[in-house]
mmCIF file of N, CA and C in Angstrom:
data_model
loop_
_atom_site.group_PDB
_atom_site.id
_atom_site.type_symbol
_atom_site.label_atom_id
_atom_site.label_comp_id
_atom_site.label_asym_id
_atom_site.label_seq_id
_atom_site.Cartn_x
_atom_site.Cartn_y
_atom_site.Cartn_z
ATOM 1 N N MET G 1 23.600 0.406 0.046
ATOM 2 C CA MET G 1 22.999 -0.904 0.186
ATOM 3 C C MET G 1 21.588 -0.916 -0.410
ATOM 4 N N HIS G 2 20.816 0.126 -0.131
ATOM 5 C CA HIS G 2 19.452 0.190 -0.655
ATOM 6 C C HIS G 2 19.453 0.343 -2.174
ATOM 7 N N PHE G 3 20.470 1.048 -2.692
ATOM 8 C CA PHE G 3 20.549 1.243 -4.138
ATOM 9 C C PHE G 3 20.721 -0.092 -4.862
ATOM 10 N N VAL G 4 21.540 -0.977 -4.295
ATOM 11 C CA VAL G 4 21.764 -2.292 -4.904
ATOM 12 C C VAL G 4 20.468 -3.096 -4.905
ATOM 13 N N PHE G 5 19.725 -3.037 -3.815
ATOM 14 C CA PHE G 5 18.451 -3.754 -3.723
ATOM 15 C C PHE G 5 17.457 -3.228 -4.750
ATOM 16 N N ILE G 6 17.383 -1.913 -4.880
ATOM 17 C CA ILE G 6 16.471 -1.303 -5.854
ATOM 18 C C ILE G 6 16.889 -1.681 -7.271
ATOM 19 N N LYS G 7 18.195 -1.670 -7.538
ATOM 20 C CA LYS G 7 18.688 -2.032 -8.864
ATOM 21 C C LYS G 7 18.346 -3.482 -9.190
ATOM 22 N N LEU G 8 18.516 -4.390 -8.241
ATOM 23 C CA LEU G 8 18.189 -5.798 -8.470
ATOM 24 C C LEU G 8 16.701 -5.996 -8.720
ATOM 25 N N LYS G 9 15.864 -5.310 -7.946
ATOM 26 C CA LYS G 9 14.418 -5.415 -8.143
ATOM 27 C C LYS G 9 14.015 -4.857 -9.507
ATOM 28 N N MET G 10 14.636 -3.761 -9.906
ATOM 29 C CA MET G 10 14.333 -3.159 -11.204
ATOM 30 C C MET G 10 14.733 -4.104 -12.337
ATOM 31 N N GLU G 11 15.917 -4.722 -12.230
ATOM 32 C CA GLU G 11 16.354 -5.660 -13.264
ATOM 33 C C GLU G 11 15.451 -6.886 -13.314
ATOM 34 N N GLU G 12 15.006 -7.351 -12.152
ATOM 35 C CA GLU G 12 14.084 -8.486 -12.109
ATOM 36 C C GLU G 12 12.758 -8.120 -12.773
ATOM 37 N N TRP G 13 12.271 -6.928 -12.491
ATOM 38 C CA TRP G 13 11.003 -6.480 -13.059
ATOM 39 C C TRP G 13 11.116 -6.285 -14.565
ATOM 40 N N LEU G 14 12.249 -5.730 -15.027
ATOM 41 C CA LEU G 14 12.430 -5.481 -16.455
ATOM 42 C C LEU G 14 12.729 -6.750 -17.241
ATOM 43 N N SER G 15 13.154 -7.809 -16.564
ATOM 44 C CA SER G 15 13.453 -9.049 -17.275
ATOM 45 C C SER G 15 12.184 -9.693 -17.833
ATOM 46 N N ILE G 16 11.032 -9.335 -17.277
ATOM 47 C CA ILE G 16 9.757 -9.800 -17.825
ATOM 48 C C ILE G 16 9.450 -8.926 -19.042
ATOM 49 N N SER G 17 9.254 -9.563 -20.170
ATOM 50 C CA SER G 17 9.155 -8.851 -21.451
ATOM 51 C C SER G 17 8.024 -7.824 -21.478
ATOM 52 N N SER G 18 6.857 -8.179 -20.950
ATOM 53 C CA SER G 18 5.726 -7.246 -21.020
ATOM 54 C C SER G 18 5.985 -5.997 -20.180
ATOM 55 N N ASN G 19 6.651 -6.155 -19.037
ATOM 56 C CA ASN G 19 6.984 -4.991 -18.210
ATOM 57 C C ASN G 19 7.969 -4.083 -18.929
ATOM 58 N N CYS G 20 8.937 -4.677 -19.592
ATOM 59 C CA CYS G 20 9.942 -3.892 -20.306
ATOM 60 C C CYS G 20 9.299 -3.113 -21.452
ATOM 61 N N ILE G 21 8.392 -3.763 -22.170
ATOM 62 C CA ILE G 21 7.718 -3.088 -23.286
ATOM 63 C C ILE G 21 6.870 -1.921 -22.781
ATOM 64 N N LYS G 22 6.151 -2.123 -21.677
ATOM 65 C CA LYS G 22 5.336 -1.040 -21.104
ATOM 66 C C LYS G 22 6.218 0.122 -20.653
ATOM 67 N N PHE G 23 7.333 -0.198 -19.988
ATOM 68 C CA PHE G 23 8.235 0.828 -19.475
ATOM 69 C C PHE G 23 8.848 1.629 -20.620
ATOM 70 N N ILE G 24 9.274 0.939 -21.676
ATOM 71 C CA ILE G 24 9.863 1.626 -22.823
ATOM 72 C C ILE G 24 8.819 2.492 -23.524
ATOM 73 N N THR G 25 7.580 2.023 -23.591
ATOM 74 C CA THR G 25 6.508 2.817 -24.196
ATOM 75 C C THR G 25 6.273 4.106 -23.419
ATOM 76 N N VAL G 26 6.248 4.005 -22.104
ATOM 77 C CA VAL G 26 6.063 5.196 -21.267
ATOM 78 C C VAL G 26 7.246 6.144 -21.426
ATOM 79 N N LEU G 27 8.460 5.604 -21.471
ATOM 80 C CA LEU G 27 9.634 6.455 -21.650
ATOM 81 C C LEU G 27 9.635 7.131 -23.021
ATOM 82 N N ASN G 28 9.173 6.434 -24.052
ATOM 83 C CA ASN G 28 9.062 7.050 -25.380
ATOM 84 C C ASN G 28 8.093 8.227 -25.360
ATOM 85 N N LEU G 29 6.957 8.045 -24.711
ATOM 86 C CA LEU G 29 5.989 9.146 -24.607
ATOM 87 C C LEU G 29 6.561 10.314 -23.808
ATOM 88 N N LEU G 30 7.302 10.003 -22.743
ATOM 89 C CA LEU G 30 7.925 11.055 -21.938
ATOM 90 C C LEU G 30 8.947 11.831 -22.760
ATOM 91 N N ALA G 31 9.767 11.123 -23.523
ATOM 92 C CA ALA G 31 10.761 11.797 -24.362
ATOM 93 C C ALA G 31 10.089 12.687 -25.397
ATOM 94 N N LEU G 32 9.035 12.182 -26.021
ATOM 95 C CA LEU G 32 8.297 12.984 -27.001
ATOM 96 C C LEU G 32 7.703 14.229 -26.352
ATOM 97 N N LEU G 33 7.128 14.072 -25.181
ATOM 98 C CA LEU G 33 6.538 15.203 -24.465
ATOM 99 C C LEU G 33 7.598 16.233 -24.082
ATOM 100 N N LEU G 34 8.740 15.777 -23.576
ATOM 101 C CA LEU G 34 9.799 16.706 -23.167
ATOM 102 C C LEU G 34 10.351 17.489 -24.351
ATOM 103 N N ILE G 35 10.637 16.800 -25.438
ATOM 104 C CA ILE G 35 11.221 17.482 -26.599
ATOM 105 C C ILE G 35 10.205 18.411 -27.255
ATOM 106 N N THR G 36 8.945 17.989 -27.322
ATOM 107 C CA THR G 36 7.904 18.846 -27.899
ATOM 108 C C THR G 36 7.675 20.083 -27.047
ATOM 109 N N SER G 37 7.621 19.915 -25.736
ATOM 110 C CA SER G 37 7.416 21.081 -24.872
ATOM 111 C C SER G 37 8.619 22.013 -24.911
ATOM 112 N N ALA G 38 9.812 21.467 -25.132
ATOM 113 C CA ALA G 38 10.998 22.317 -25.242
ATOM 114 C C ALA G 38 10.920 23.207 -26.477
ATOM 115 N N CYS G 39 10.260 22.732 -27.512
ATOM 116 C CA CYS G 39 10.118 23.540 -28.735
ATOM 117 C C CYS G 39 9.218 24.751 -28.516
ATOM 118 N N PHE G 40 8.251 24.636 -27.627
ATOM 119 C CA PHE G 40 7.284 25.712 -27.425
ATOM 120 C C PHE G 40 7.665 26.673 -26.301
ATOM 121 N N LEU G 41 8.632 26.311 -25.482
ATOM 122 C CA LEU G 41 9.074 27.191 -24.404
ATOM 123 C C LEU G 41 10.305 27.962 -24.843
ATOM 124 N N SER G 42 10.613 29.002 -24.084
ATOM 125 C CA SER G 42 11.811 29.769 -24.393
ATOM 126 C C SER G 42 12.686 29.849 -23.147
ATOM 127 N N GLY G 43 13.926 30.176 -23.375
ATOM 128 C CA GLY G 43 14.840 30.353 -22.266
ATOM 129 C C GLY G 43 15.525 29.065 -21.847
ATOM 130 N N GLY G 44 16.066 29.111 -20.633
ATOM 131 C CA GLY G 44 16.836 27.988 -20.115
ATOM 132 C C GLY G 44 16.032 26.731 -19.884
ATOM 133 N N LEU G 45 14.751 26.899 -19.571
ATOM 134 C CA LEU G 45 13.911 25.731 -19.315
ATOM 135 C C LEU G 45 13.759 24.876 -20.566
ATOM 136 N N SER G 46 13.698 25.506 -21.723
ATOM 137 C CA SER G 46 13.554 24.731 -22.960
ATOM 138 C C SER G 46 14.796 23.882 -23.216
ATOM 139 N N HIS G 47 15.968 24.442 -22.929
ATOM 140 C CA HIS G 47 17.201 23.673 -23.102
ATOM 141 C C HIS G 47 17.252 22.505 -22.125
ATOM 142 N N LEU G 48 16.836 22.744 -20.907
ATOM 143 C CA LEU G 48 16.830 21.687 -19.895
ATOM 144 C C LEU G 48 15.884 20.556 -20.291
ATOM 145 N N LEU G 49 14.681 20.904 -20.714
ATOM 146 C CA LEU G 49 13.720 19.881 -21.129
ATOM 147 C C LEU G 49 14.207 19.127 -22.359
ATOM 148 N N PHE G 50 14.816 19.849 -23.290
ATOM 149 C CA PHE G 50 15.340 19.203 -24.491
ATOM 150 C C PHE G 50 16.400 18.170 -24.135
ATOM 151 N N TRP G 51 17.334 18.539 -23.268
ATOM 152 C CA TRP G 51 18.405 17.600 -22.924
ATOM 153 C C TRP G 51 17.907 16.466 -22.043
ATOM 154 N N PHE G 52 16.887 16.702 -21.230
ATOM 155 C CA PHE G 52 16.271 15.584 -20.504
ATOM 156 C C PHE G 52 15.619 14.615 -21.486
ATOM 157 N N GLY G 53 14.994 15.137 -22.523
ATOM 158 C CA GLY G 53 14.400 14.286 -23.553
ATOM 159 C C GLY G 53 15.453 13.477 -24.297
ATOM 160 N N ILE G 54 16.576 14.103 -24.612
ATOM 161 C CA ILE G 54 17.671 13.399 -25.285
ATOM 162 C C ILE G 54 18.248 12.322 -24.370
ATOM 163 N N ALA G 55 18.427 12.633 -23.087
ATOM 164 C CA ALA G 55 18.929 11.636 -22.135
ATOM 165 C C ALA G 55 17.955 10.471 -22.013
ATOM 166 N N ASP G 56 16.673 10.770 -22.054
ATOM 167 C CA ASP G 56 15.651 9.728 -22.010
ATOM 168 C C ASP G 56 15.764 8.821 -23.238
ATOM 169 N N CYS G 57 15.989 9.404 -24.400
ATOM 170 C CA CYS G 57 16.154 8.605 -25.622
ATOM 171 C C CYS G 57 17.393 7.716 -25.544
ATOM 172 N N ILE G 58 18.462 8.234 -24.981
ATOM 173 C CA ILE G 58 19.676 7.428 -24.814
ATOM 174 C C ILE G 58 19.413 6.274 -23.856
ATOM 175 N N PHE G 59 18.677 6.525 -22.777
ATOM 176 C CA PHE G 59 18.336 5.471 -21.823
ATOM 177 C C PHE G 59 17.445 4.416 -22.471
ATOM 178 N N ILE G 60 16.517 4.827 -23.322
ATOM 179 C CA ILE G 60 15.654 3.882 -24.041
ATOM 180 C C ILE G 60 16.501 2.997 -24.957
ATOM 181 N N THR G 61 17.472 3.595 -25.638
ATOM 182 C CA THR G 61 18.361 2.820 -26.500
ATOM 183 C C THR G 61 19.134 1.789 -25.695
ATOM 184 N N TYR G 62 19.605 2.186 -24.519
ATOM 185 C CA TYR G 62 20.316 1.253 -23.640
ATOM 186 C C TYR G 62 19.401 0.110 -23.204
ATOM 187 N N LEU G 63 18.165 0.415 -22.831
ATOM 188 C CA LEU G 63 17.234 -0.634 -22.418
ATOM 189 C C LEU G 63 16.922 -1.582 -23.569
ATOM 190 N N ASN G 64 16.745 -1.044 -24.767
ATOM 191 C CA ASN G 64 16.506 -1.903 -25.930
ATOM 192 C C ASN G 64 17.691 -2.820 -26.189
ATOM 193 N N TYR G 65 18.899 -2.300 -26.018
ATOM 194 C CA TYR G 65 20.106 -3.102 -26.228
ATOM 195 C C TYR G 65 20.234 -4.186 -25.159
ATOM 196 N N LYS G 66 19.954 -3.837 -23.928
ATOM 197 C CA LYS G 66 20.180 -4.770 -22.823
ATOM 198 C C LYS G 66 19.101 -5.841 -22.719
ATOM 199 N N TYR G 67 17.848 -5.502 -22.953
ATOM 200 C CA TYR G 67 16.753 -6.427 -22.681
ATOM 201 C C TYR G 67 16.112 -7.017 -23.931
ATOM 202 N N LYS G 68 16.725 -6.867 -25.087
ATOM 203 C CA LYS G 68 16.155 -7.492 -26.289
ATOM 204 C C LYS G 68 17.188 -8.311 -26.996
#
């Protein structure tokens, strides 16, 4: 029940164009940071950060498709 409420509030907040642009900008910076840090680390953590960055990019693409 709480998840539905949070989802509705998030969609309401993202429907405002300036909020969506700010959120996508922050997510772009996060993806860049994750992928860049994955390049400098070694081991399993680098793979984890890399795939989190890729998942973030996929989520950004979804937001661009849905809210533009």
